[in-house]
mmCIF file of C-alpha atoms in Angstrom:
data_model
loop_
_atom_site.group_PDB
_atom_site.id
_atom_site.type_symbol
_atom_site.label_atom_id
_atom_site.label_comp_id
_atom_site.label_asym_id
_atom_site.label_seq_id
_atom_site.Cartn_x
_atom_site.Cartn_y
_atom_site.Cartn_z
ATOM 1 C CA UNK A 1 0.000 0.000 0.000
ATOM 2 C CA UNK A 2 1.319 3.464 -1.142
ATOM 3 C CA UNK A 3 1.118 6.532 1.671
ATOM 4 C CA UNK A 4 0.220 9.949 -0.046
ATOM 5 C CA UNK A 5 3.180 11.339 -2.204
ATOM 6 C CA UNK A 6 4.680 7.489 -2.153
ATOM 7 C CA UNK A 7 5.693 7.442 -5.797
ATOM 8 C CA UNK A 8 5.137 3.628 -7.592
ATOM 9 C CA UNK A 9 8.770 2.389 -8.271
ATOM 10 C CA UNK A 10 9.612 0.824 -11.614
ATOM 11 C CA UNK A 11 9.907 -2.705 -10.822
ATOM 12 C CA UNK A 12 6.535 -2.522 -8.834
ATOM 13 C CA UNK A 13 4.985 -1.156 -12.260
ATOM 14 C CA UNK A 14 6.798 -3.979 -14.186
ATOM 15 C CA UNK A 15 5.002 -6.137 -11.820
ATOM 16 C CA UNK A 16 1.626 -4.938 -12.299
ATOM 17 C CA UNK A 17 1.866 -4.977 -15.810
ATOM 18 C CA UNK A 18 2.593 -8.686 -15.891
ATOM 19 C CA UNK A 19 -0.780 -9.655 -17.083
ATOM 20 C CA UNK A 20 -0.972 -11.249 -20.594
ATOM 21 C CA UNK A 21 -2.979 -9.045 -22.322
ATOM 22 C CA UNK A 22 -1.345 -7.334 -25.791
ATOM 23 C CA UNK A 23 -1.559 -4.040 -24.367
ATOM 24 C CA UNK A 24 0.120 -4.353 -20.638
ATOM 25 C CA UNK A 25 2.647 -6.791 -22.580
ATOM 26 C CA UNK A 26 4.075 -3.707 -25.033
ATOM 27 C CA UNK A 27 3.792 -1.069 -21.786
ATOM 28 C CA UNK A 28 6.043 -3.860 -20.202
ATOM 29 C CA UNK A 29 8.244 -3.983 -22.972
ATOM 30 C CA UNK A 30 8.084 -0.298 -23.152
ATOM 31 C CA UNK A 31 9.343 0.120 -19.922
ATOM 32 C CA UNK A 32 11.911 -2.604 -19.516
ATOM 33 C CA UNK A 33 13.135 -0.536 -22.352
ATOM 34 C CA UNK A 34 14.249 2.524 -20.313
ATOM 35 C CA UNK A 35 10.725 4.400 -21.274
ATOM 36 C CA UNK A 36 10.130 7.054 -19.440
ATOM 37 C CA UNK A 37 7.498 7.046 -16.480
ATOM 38 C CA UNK A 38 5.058 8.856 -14.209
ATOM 39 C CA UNK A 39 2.218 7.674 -12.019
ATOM 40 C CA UNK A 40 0.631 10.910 -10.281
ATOM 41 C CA UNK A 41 0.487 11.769 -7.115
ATOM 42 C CA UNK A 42 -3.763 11.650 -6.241
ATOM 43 C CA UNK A 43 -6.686 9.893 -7.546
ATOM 44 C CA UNK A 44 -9.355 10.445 -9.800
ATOM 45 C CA UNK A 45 -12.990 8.422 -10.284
ATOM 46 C CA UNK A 46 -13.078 6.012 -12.621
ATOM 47 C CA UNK A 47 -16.630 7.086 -13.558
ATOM 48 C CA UNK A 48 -15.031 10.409 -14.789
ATOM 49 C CA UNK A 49 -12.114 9.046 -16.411
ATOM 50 C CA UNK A 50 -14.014 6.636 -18.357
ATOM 51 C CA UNK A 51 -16.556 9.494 -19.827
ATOM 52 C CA UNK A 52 -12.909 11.479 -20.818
ATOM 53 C CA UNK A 53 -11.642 8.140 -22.384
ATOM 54 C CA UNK A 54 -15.119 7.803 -23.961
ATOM 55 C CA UNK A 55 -14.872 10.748 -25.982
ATOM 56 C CA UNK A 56 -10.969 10.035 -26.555
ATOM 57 C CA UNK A 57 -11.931 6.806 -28.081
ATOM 58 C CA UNK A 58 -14.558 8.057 -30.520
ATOM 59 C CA UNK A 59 -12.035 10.776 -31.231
ATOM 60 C CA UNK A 60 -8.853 8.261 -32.490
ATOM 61 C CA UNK A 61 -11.923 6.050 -34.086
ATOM 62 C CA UNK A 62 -13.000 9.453 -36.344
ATOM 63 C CA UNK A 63 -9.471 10.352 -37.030
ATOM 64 C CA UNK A 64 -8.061 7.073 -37.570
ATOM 65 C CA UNK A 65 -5.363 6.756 -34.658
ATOM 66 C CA UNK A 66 -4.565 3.434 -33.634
ATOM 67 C CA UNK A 67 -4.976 2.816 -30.257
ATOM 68 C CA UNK A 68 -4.655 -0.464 -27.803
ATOM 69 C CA UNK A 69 -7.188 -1.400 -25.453
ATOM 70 C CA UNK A 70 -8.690 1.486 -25.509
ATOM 71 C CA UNK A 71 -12.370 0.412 -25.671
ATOM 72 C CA UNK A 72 -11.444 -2.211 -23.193
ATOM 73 C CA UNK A 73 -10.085 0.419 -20.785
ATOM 74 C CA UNK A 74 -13.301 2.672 -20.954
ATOM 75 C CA UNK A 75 -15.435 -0.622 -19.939
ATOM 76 C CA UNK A 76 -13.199 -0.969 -17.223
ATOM 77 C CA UNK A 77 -13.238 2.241 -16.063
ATOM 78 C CA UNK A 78 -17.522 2.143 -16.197
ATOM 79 C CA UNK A 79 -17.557 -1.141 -14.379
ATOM 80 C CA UNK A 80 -14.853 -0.397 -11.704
ATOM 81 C CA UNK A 81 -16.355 2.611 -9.858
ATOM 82 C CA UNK A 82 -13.937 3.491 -7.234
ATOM 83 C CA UNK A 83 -11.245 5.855 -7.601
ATOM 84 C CA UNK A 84 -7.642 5.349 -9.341
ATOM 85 C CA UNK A 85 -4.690 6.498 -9.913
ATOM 86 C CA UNK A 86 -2.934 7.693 -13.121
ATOM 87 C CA UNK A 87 0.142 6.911 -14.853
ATOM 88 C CA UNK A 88 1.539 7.366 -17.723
ATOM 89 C CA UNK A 89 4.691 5.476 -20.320
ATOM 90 C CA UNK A 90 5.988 6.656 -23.008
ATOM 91 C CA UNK A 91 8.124 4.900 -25.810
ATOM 92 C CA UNK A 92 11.661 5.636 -25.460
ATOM 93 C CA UNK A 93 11.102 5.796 -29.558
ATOM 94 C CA UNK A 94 7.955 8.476 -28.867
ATOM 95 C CA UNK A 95 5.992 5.818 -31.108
ATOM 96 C CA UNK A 96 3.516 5.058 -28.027
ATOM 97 C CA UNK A 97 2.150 6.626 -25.085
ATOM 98 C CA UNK A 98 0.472 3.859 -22.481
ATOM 99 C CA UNK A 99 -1.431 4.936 -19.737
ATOM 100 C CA UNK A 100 -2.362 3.119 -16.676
ATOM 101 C CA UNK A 101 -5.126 2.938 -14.441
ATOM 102 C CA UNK A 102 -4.291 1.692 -10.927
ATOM 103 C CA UNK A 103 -6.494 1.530 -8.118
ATOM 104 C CA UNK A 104 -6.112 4.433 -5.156
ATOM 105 C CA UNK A 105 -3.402 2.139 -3.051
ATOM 106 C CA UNK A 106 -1.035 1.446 -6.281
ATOM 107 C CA UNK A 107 -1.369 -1.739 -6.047
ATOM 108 C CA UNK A 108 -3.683 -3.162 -8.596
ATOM 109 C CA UNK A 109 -4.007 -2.662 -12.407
ATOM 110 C CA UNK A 110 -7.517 -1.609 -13.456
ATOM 111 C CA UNK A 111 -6.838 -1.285 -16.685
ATOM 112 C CA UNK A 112 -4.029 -0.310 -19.222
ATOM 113 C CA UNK A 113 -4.310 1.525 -22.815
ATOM 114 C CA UNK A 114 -2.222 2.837 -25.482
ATOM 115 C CA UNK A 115 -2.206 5.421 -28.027
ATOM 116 C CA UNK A 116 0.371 5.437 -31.241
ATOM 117 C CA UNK A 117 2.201 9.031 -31.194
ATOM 118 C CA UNK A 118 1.620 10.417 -35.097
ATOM 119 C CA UNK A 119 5.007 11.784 -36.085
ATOM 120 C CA UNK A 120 5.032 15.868 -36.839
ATOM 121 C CA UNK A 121 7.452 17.740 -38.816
ATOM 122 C CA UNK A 122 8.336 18.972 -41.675
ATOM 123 C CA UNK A 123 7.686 16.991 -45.000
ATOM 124 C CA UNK A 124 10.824 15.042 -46.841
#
């Protein structure tokens, strides 16, 4: 159990993301890989999180981003109820951004989704 302002260490992350679904398996891989992390200090409900991830979702459908798990994640979010925490990983490549929902303690997954990073710049 994590006291307010305890940060969630890397290795305990690597250990909640040892499920077997496609999504925590590349967030594992991800961060194994030196990706950079952050789970915030604070939690949020997951009622509200899964009405933001809601609209996210039919946003990357319209515009054609892939995603991972992100539908999943939003049912999740509905049928969980309590409150969770928020982290984020991010690709040591920038490719993908994962973000995981753990519950108010940090010590349970809830739910884990990822969003492919469009690459801006100037044309070639």
């Amino acid at each position: 159990m994590l006291t307010r302002g305890e940060s969630v260490q890397r290795k305990r992350l690597e250990q909640l993301l040892s499920g077997d679904d496609q999504t925590s398996v590349a967030a594992l891989a991800a961060l194994r890989a030196d990706a950079s992390y952050v789970v915030w200090d604070g939690t949020t409900s997951a009622e509200s999180l899964a009405r933001v991830y809601g609209r996210r979702l039919r946003h990357t459908l319209q515009k054609g981003i892939e995603t991972s798990s992100l539908e999943q994640t939003v049912q999740r979010l509905k049928r969980y109820g309590g409150s969770v925490r928020l982290g984020q990983i991010r690709a040591t490549d920038g490719s993908w951004i994962f973000m995981v929902f753990l519950d108010q303690d940090g010590c349970t997954l809830v739910a884990c989704t990822g969003v492919r990073q469009t690459q801006s710049g100037p044309p070639q």
